[in-house]
Tab-separated table of C-alpha atoms and ligand atoms in Angstrom:
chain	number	residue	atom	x	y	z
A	1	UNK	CA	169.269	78.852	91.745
A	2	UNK	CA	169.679	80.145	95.084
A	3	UNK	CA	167.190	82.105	97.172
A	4	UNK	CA	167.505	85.784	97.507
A	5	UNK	CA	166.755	86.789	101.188
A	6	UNK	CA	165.564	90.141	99.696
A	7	UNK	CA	161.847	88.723	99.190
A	8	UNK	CA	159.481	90.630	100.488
A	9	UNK	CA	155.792	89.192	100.829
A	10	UNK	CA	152.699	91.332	99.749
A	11	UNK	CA	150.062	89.078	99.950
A	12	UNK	CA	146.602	90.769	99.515
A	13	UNK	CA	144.937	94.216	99.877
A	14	UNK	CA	143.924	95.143	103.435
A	15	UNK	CA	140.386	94.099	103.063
A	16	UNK	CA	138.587	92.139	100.101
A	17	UNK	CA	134.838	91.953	99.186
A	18	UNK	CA	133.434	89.848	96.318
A	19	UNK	CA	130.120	89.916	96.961
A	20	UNK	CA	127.096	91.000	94.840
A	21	UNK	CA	125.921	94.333	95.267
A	22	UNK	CA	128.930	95.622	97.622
A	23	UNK	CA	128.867	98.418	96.071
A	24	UNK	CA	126.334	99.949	97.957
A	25	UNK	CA	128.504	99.368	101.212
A	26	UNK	CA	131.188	102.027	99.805
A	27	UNK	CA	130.126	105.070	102.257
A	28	UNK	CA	130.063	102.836	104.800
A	29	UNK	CA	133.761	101.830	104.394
A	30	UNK	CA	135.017	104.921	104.061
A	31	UNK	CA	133.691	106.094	106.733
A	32	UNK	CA	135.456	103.371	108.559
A	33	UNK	CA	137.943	104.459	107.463
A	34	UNK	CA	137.991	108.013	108.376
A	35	UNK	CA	137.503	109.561	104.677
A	36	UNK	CA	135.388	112.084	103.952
A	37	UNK	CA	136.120	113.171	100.539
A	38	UNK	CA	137.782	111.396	97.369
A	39	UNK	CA	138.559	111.539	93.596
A	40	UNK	CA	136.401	108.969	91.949
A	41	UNK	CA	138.426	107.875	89.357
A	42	UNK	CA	136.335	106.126	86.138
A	43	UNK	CA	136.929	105.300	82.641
A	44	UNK	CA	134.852	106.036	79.535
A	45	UNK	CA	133.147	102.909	77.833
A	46	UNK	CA	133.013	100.731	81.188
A	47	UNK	CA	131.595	103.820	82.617
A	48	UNK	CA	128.573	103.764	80.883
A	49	UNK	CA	127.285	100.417	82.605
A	50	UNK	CA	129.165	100.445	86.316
A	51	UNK	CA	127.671	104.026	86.782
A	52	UNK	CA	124.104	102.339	87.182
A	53	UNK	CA	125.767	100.336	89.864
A	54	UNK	CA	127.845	103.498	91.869
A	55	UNK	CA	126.111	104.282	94.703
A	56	UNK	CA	125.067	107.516	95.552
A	57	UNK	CA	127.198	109.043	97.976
A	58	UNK	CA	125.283	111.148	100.058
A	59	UNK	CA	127.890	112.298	103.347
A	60	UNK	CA	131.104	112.122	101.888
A	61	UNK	CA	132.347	114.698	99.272
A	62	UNK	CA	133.308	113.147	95.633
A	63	UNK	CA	135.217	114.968	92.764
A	64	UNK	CA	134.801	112.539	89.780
A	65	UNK	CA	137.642	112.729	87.254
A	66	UNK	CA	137.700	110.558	83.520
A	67	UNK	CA	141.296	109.030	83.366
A	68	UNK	CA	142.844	109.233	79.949
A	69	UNK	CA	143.096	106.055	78.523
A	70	UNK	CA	146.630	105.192	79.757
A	71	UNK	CA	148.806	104.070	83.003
A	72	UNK	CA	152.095	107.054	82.223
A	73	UNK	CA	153.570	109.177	84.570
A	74	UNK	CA	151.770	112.653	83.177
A	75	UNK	CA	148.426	110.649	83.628
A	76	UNK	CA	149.301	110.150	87.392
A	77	UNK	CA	150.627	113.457	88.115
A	78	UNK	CA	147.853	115.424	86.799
A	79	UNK	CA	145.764	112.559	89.026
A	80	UNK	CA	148.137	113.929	91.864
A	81	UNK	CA	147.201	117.637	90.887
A	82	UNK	CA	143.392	116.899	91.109
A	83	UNK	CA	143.566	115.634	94.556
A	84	UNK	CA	145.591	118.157	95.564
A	85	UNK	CA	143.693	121.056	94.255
A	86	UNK	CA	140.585	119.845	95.846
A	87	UNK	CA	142.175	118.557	99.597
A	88	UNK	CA	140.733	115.481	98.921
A	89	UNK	CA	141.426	112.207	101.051
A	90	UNK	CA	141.723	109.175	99.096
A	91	UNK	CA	141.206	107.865	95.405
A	92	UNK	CA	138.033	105.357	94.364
A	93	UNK	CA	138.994	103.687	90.998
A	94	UNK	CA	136.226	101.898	89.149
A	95	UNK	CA	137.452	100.631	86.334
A	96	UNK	CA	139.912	97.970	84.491
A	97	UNK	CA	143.954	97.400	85.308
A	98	UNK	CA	145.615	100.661	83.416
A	99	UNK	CA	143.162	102.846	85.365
A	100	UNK	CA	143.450	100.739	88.373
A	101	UNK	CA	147.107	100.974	88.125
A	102	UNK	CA	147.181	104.591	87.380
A	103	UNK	CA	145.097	104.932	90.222
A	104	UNK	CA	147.649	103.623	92.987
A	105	UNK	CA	150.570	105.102	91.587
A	106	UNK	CA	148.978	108.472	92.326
A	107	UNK	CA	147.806	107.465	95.750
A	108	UNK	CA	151.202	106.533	96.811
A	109	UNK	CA	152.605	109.189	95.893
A	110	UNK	CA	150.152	111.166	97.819
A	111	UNK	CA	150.049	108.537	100.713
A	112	UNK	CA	146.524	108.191	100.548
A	113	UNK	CA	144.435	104.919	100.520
A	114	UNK	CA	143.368	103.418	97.366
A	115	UNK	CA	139.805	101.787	97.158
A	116	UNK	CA	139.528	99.402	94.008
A	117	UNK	CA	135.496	98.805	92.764
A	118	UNK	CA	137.039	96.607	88.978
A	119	UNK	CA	134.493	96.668	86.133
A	120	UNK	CA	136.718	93.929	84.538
A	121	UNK	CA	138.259	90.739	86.220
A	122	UNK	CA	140.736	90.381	83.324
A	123	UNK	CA	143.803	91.072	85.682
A	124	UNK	CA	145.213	90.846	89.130
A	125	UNK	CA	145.418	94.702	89.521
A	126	UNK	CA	143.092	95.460	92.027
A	127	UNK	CA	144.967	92.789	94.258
A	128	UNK	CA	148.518	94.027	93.664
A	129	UNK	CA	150.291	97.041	94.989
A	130	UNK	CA	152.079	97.539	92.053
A	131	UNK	CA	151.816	99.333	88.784
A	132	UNK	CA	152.921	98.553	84.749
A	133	UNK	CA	153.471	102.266	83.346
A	134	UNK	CA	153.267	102.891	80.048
A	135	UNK	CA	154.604	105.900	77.562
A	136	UNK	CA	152.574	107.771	74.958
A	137	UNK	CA	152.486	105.465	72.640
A	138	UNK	CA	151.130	102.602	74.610
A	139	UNK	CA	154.608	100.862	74.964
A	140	UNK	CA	155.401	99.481	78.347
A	141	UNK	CA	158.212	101.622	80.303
A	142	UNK	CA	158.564	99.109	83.525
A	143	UNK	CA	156.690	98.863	87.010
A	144	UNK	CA	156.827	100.174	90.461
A	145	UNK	CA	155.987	98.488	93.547
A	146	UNK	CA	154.472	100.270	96.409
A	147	UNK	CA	155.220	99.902	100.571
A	148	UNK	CA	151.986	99.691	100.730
A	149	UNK	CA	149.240	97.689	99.891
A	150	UNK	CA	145.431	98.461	98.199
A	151	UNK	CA	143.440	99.606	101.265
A	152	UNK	CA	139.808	97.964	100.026
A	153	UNK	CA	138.722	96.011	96.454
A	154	UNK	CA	135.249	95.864	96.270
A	155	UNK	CA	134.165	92.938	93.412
A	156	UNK	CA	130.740	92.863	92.476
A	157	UNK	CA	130.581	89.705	90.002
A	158	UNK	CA	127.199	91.515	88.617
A	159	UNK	CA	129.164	94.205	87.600
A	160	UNK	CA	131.571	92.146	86.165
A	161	UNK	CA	128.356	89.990	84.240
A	162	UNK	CA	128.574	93.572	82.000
A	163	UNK	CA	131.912	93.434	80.985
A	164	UNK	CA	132.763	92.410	77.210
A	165	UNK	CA	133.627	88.900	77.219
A	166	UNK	CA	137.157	89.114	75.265
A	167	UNK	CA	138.465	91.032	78.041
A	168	UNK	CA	137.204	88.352	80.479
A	169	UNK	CA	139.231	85.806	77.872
A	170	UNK	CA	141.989	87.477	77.739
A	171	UNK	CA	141.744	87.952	81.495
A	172	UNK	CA	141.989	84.239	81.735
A	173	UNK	CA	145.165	84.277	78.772
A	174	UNK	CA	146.754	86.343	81.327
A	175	UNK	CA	146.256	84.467	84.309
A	176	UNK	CA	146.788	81.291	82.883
A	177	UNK	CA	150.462	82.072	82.423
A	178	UNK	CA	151.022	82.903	86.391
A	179	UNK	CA	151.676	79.126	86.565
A	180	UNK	CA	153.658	78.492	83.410
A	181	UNK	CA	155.894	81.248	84.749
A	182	UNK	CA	155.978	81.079	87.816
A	183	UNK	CA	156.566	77.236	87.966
A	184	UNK	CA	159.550	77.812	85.601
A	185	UNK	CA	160.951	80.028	88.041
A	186	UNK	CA	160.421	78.189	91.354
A	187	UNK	CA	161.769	74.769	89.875
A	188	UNK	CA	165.130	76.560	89.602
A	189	UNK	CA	164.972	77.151	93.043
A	190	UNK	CA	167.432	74.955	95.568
A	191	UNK	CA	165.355	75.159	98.970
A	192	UNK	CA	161.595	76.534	98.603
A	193	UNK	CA	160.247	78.460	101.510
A	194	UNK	CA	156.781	78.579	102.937
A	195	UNK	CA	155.754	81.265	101.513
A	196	UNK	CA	156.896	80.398	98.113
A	197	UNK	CA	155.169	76.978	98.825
A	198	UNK	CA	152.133	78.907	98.712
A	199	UNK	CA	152.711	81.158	95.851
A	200	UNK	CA	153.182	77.917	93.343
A	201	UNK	CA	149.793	76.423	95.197
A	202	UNK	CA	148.270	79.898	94.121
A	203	UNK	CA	149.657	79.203	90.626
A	204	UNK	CA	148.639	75.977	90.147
A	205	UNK	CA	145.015	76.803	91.307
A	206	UNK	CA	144.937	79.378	88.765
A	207	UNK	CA	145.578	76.845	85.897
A	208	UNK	CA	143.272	74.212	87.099
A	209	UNK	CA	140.637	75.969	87.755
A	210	UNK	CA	140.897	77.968	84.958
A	211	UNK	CA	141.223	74.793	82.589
A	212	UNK	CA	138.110	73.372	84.520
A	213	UNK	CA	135.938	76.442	84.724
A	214	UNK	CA	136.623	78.867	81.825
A	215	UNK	CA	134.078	77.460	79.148
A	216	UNK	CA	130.835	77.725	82.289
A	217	UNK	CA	132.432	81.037	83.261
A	218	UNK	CA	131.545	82.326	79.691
A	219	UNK	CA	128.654	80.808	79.184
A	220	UNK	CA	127.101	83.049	82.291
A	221	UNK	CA	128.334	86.032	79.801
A	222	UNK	CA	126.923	85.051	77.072
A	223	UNK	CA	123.401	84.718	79.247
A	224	UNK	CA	124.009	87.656	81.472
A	225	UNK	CA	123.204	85.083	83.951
A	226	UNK	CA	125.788	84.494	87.201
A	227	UNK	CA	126.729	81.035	87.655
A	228	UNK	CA	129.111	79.527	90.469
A	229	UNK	CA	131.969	78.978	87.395
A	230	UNK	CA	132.018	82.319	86.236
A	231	UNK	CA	132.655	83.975	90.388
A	232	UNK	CA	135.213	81.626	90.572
A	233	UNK	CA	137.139	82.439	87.686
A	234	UNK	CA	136.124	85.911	88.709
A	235	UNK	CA	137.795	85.598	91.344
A	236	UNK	CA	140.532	83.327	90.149
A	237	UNK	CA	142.037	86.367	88.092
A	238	UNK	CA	141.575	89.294	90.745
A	239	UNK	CA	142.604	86.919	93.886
A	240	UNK	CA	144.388	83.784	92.974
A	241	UNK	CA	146.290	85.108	90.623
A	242	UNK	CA	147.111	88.408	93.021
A	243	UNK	CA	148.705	85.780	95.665
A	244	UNK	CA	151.046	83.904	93.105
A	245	UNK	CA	153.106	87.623	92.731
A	246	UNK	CA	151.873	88.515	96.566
A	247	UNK	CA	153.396	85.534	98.060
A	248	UNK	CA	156.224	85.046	95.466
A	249	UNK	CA	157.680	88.207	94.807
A	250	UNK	CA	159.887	88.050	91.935
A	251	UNK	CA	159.908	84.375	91.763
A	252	UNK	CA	156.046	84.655	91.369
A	253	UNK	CA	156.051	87.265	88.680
A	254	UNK	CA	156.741	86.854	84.896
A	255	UNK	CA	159.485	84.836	82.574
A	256	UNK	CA	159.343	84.008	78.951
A	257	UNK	CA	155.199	84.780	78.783
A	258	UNK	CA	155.453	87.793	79.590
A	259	UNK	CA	158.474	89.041	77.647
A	260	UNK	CA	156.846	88.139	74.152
A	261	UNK	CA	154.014	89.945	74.886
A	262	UNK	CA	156.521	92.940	76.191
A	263	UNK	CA	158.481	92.465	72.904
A	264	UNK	CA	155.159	92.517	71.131
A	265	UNK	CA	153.722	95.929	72.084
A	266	UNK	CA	156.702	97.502	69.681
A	267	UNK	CA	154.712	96.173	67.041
A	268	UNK	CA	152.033	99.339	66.406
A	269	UNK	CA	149.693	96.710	64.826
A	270	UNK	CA	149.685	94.619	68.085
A	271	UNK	CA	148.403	97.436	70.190
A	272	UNK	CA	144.723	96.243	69.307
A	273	UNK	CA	145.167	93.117	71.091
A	274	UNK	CA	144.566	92.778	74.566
A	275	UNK	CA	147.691	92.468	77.404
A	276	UNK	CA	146.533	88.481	78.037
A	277	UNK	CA	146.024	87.630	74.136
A	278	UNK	CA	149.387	88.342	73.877
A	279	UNK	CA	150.655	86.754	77.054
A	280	UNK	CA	148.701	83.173	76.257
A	281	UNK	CA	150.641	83.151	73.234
A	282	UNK	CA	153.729	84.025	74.833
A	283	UNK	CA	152.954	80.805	77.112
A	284	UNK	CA	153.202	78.715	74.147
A	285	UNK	CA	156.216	79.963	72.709
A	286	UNK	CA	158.265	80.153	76.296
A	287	UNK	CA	156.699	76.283	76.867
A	288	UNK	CA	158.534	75.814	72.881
A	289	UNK	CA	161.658	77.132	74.282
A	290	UNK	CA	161.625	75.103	77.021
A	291	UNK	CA	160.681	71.670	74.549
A	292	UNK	CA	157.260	71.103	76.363
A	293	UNK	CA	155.240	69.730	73.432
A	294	UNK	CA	153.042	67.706	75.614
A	295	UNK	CA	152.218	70.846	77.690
A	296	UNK	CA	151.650	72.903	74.358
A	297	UNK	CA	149.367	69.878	73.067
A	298	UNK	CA	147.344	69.681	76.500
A	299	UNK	CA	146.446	73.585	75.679
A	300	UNK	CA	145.439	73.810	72.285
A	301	UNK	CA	142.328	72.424	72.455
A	302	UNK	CA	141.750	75.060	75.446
A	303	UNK	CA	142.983	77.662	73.550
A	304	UNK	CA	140.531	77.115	70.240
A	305	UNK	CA	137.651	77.299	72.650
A	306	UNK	CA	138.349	80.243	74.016
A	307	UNK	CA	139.687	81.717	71.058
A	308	UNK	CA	143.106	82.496	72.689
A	309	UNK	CA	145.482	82.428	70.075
A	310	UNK	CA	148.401	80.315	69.183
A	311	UNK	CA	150.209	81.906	66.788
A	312	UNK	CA	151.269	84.742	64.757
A	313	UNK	CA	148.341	83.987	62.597
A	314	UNK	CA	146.098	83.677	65.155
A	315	UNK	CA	147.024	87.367	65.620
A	316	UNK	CA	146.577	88.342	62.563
A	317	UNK	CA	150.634	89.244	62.547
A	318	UNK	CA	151.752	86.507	60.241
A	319	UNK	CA	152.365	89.538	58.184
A	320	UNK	CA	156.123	90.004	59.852
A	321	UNK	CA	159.120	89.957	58.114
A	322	UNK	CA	161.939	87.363	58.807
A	323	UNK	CA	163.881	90.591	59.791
A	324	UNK	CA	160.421	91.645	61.990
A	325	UNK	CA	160.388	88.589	63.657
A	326	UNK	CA	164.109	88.380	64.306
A	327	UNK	CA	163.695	92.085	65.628
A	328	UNK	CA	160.859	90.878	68.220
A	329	UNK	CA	162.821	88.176	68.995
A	330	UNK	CA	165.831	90.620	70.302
A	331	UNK	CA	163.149	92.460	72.026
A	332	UNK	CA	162.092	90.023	73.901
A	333	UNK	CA	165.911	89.000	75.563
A	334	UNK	CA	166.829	92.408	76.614
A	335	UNK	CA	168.939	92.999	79.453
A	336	UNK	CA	165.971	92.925	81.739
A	337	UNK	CA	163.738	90.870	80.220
A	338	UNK	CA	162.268	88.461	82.590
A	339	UNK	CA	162.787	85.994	80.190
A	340	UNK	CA	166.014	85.572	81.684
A	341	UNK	CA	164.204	84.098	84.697
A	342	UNK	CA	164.279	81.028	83.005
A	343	UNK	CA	167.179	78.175	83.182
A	344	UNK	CA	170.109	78.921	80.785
A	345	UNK	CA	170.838	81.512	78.323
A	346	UNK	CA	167.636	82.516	75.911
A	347	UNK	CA	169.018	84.134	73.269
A	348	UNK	CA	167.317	86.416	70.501
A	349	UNK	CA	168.256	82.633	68.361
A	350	UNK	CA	166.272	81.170	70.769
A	351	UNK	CA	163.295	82.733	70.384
A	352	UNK	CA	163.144	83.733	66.938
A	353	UNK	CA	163.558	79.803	66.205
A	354	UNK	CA	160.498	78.886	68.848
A	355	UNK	CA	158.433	81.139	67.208
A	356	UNK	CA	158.645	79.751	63.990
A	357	UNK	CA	158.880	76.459	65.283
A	358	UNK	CA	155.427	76.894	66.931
A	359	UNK	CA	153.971	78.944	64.386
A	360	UNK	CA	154.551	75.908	61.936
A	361	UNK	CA	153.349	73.574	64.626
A	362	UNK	CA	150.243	74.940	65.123
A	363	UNK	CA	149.098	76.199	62.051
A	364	UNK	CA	149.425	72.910	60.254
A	365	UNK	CA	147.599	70.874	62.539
A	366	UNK	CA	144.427	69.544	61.053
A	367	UNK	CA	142.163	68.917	63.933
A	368	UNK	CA	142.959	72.623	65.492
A	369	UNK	CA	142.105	73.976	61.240
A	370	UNK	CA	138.951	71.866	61.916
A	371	UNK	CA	137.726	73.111	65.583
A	372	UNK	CA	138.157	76.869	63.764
A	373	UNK	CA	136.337	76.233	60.410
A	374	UNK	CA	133.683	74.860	62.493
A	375	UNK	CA	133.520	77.972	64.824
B	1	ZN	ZN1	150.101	90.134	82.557
């Protein structure tokens, strides 16, 4: 695969605090920057516990505004329309990726900076100038990438200590496959620049210290306790995993992972599963297209601790038709599928057959029955 010179290299927000209790510094930064009024942009449920942690904001002039629920196009213009209305300056989102995403699409539009305070650390959106939109019915439409990049994230792993701890798993799900995706991609590649050098470091890192890291992490949830393992994976799925797209570009974004779980939000019934449940098990089924059983059998034991799952059962879809399965599987390799990322020609064949190949593989295996039985 040849290099395309088109690469262009985003590589982090313009400043980045993860820090407990750097919340309280907010006023003080955008003051810095010159802003003296924004839309405070929040969510419902996480609401409920960052709001103890929002400062009070006693010189600058706030308009607070509960997002809908989803990253579309109507969500960001009527975003657009509050800021407007009210001449205010910039946009503060506290909350998870949709709203995060939502978030920048309507401050680029306005040209305005975006300041990022997550209440979740299950994805890299508070790093990334780009967002994933979404249509009414929760399906994913595409993503845009901005000129510009986030102009503050301010992480708070307290904060992040009161998040539910399946969205921190699938967090991990989701950043686990910036490696098996990315390092599909970047083998193909002929001559490797610098900065792509870096972008498969970032990757790796991701996977090893998520592999190392993940089971402490969690255990600091369960306690509501920090612990040095649960900032770094913290920090792992804002940061490290920000820099593998950042540095990479397109060779640093998504391949087979990513379009199962793309293929998978047709299915209505998958819509209650989080973005990285699906994505970990589209890792095992791109790492089945690409013949990896050692890979597959190096995860499995990772993925019954956490609970990710690895299979259709595991999802509670083992419900789908032959005809279902052979629809998602045609889903998954259209035109623009990033699938296609990958060496040779995936076809709808392809996939269909990996996913029953792995679904058989993994739901017969006795010791992975056992480590579930006994859970
Ligand atoms: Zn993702």
């Amino acid at each position: 695969m040849h290099l395309d010179k088109t690469l262009i290299v985003r590589g982090a927000p313009q400043e980045f605090i993860c820090r407990t209790g750097c919340w309280d510094e907010l006023e003080q930064h955008l003051e810095r920057r010159g802003i003296g009024s924004a839309l405070v942009v929040h969510g419902e449920a996480s609401w409920q516990a960052a709001s103890s942690y929002f400062p009070e904001m006693t010189r600058t002039r706030v308009h607070f505004e509960k997002y809908n629920g989803e990253c579309t196009y109507d969500e960001r213009d009527r975003l657009i329309r509050a800021i407007e209305d009210r001449g205010l300056q910039a946009i503060v989102a506290v909350g998870g990726g949709k709203l995060t995403d939502v978030a920048k699409a309507a401050a680029n539009s306005l040209n305005v900076p975006v300041i990022i305070l997550p209440t979740l650390a299950s994805t890299c959106a508070a790093w990334t100038p780009l967002s994933i939109v979404y249509d009414d019915s929760g399906a994913m439409v595409g993503f845009d990438v901005y000129p510009r990049g986030n102009s503050l994230v301010l992480l708070d792993p307290q904060v992040i200590l009161d998040s539910p701890s399946e969205l921190l798993i699938a967090g991990i799900g989701d950043t686990l496959a910036k490696w098996y995706e990315a390092d599909v991609i970047i083998s193909q590649l002929d001559t490797v620049p610098v900065e792509i050098e870096i972008a498969r470091f970032a990757a790796r890192k991701c996977r090893d210290d998520l592999l190392q890291y993940s089971v402490t992490a969690l255990k600091a949830l369960a306690d509501k306790r920090l612990n040095e393992a649960f900032v770094r994976i913290v920090e792992t799925n804002v940061m490290v995993a920000g820099m593998v797209g950042g540095f990479g570009d397109r060779y640093g974004r998504t391949a087979g992972a990513h379009s199962i779980h793309d293929a998978l939000t047709y299915v209505p019934q998958s819509h209650r599963l989080k973005h990285g449940m699906k994505v970990a098990y589209g890792v095992l089924v791109q790492l089945t297209i690409e013949g990896k059983r050692g890979e597959i059998d190096a995860l499995l034991p990772f993925y019954a601790r956490l609970g990710l799952p690895a299979s259709l059962r595991d999802m509670e879809l083992d419900f789908l038709s032959r005809a279902e399965r052979l629809r998602l599987a045609e889903r998954a390799v259209e035109r623009e599928a990033s699938i296609h990322m990958m060496p040779g020609d995936i076809t709808a064949d392809a996939v269909f057959d990996a996913i029953e190949r792995l679904e058989r593989y993994t739901t017969s295996q006795p010791e992975r029955l056992g480590t579930q039985g006994g859970a």
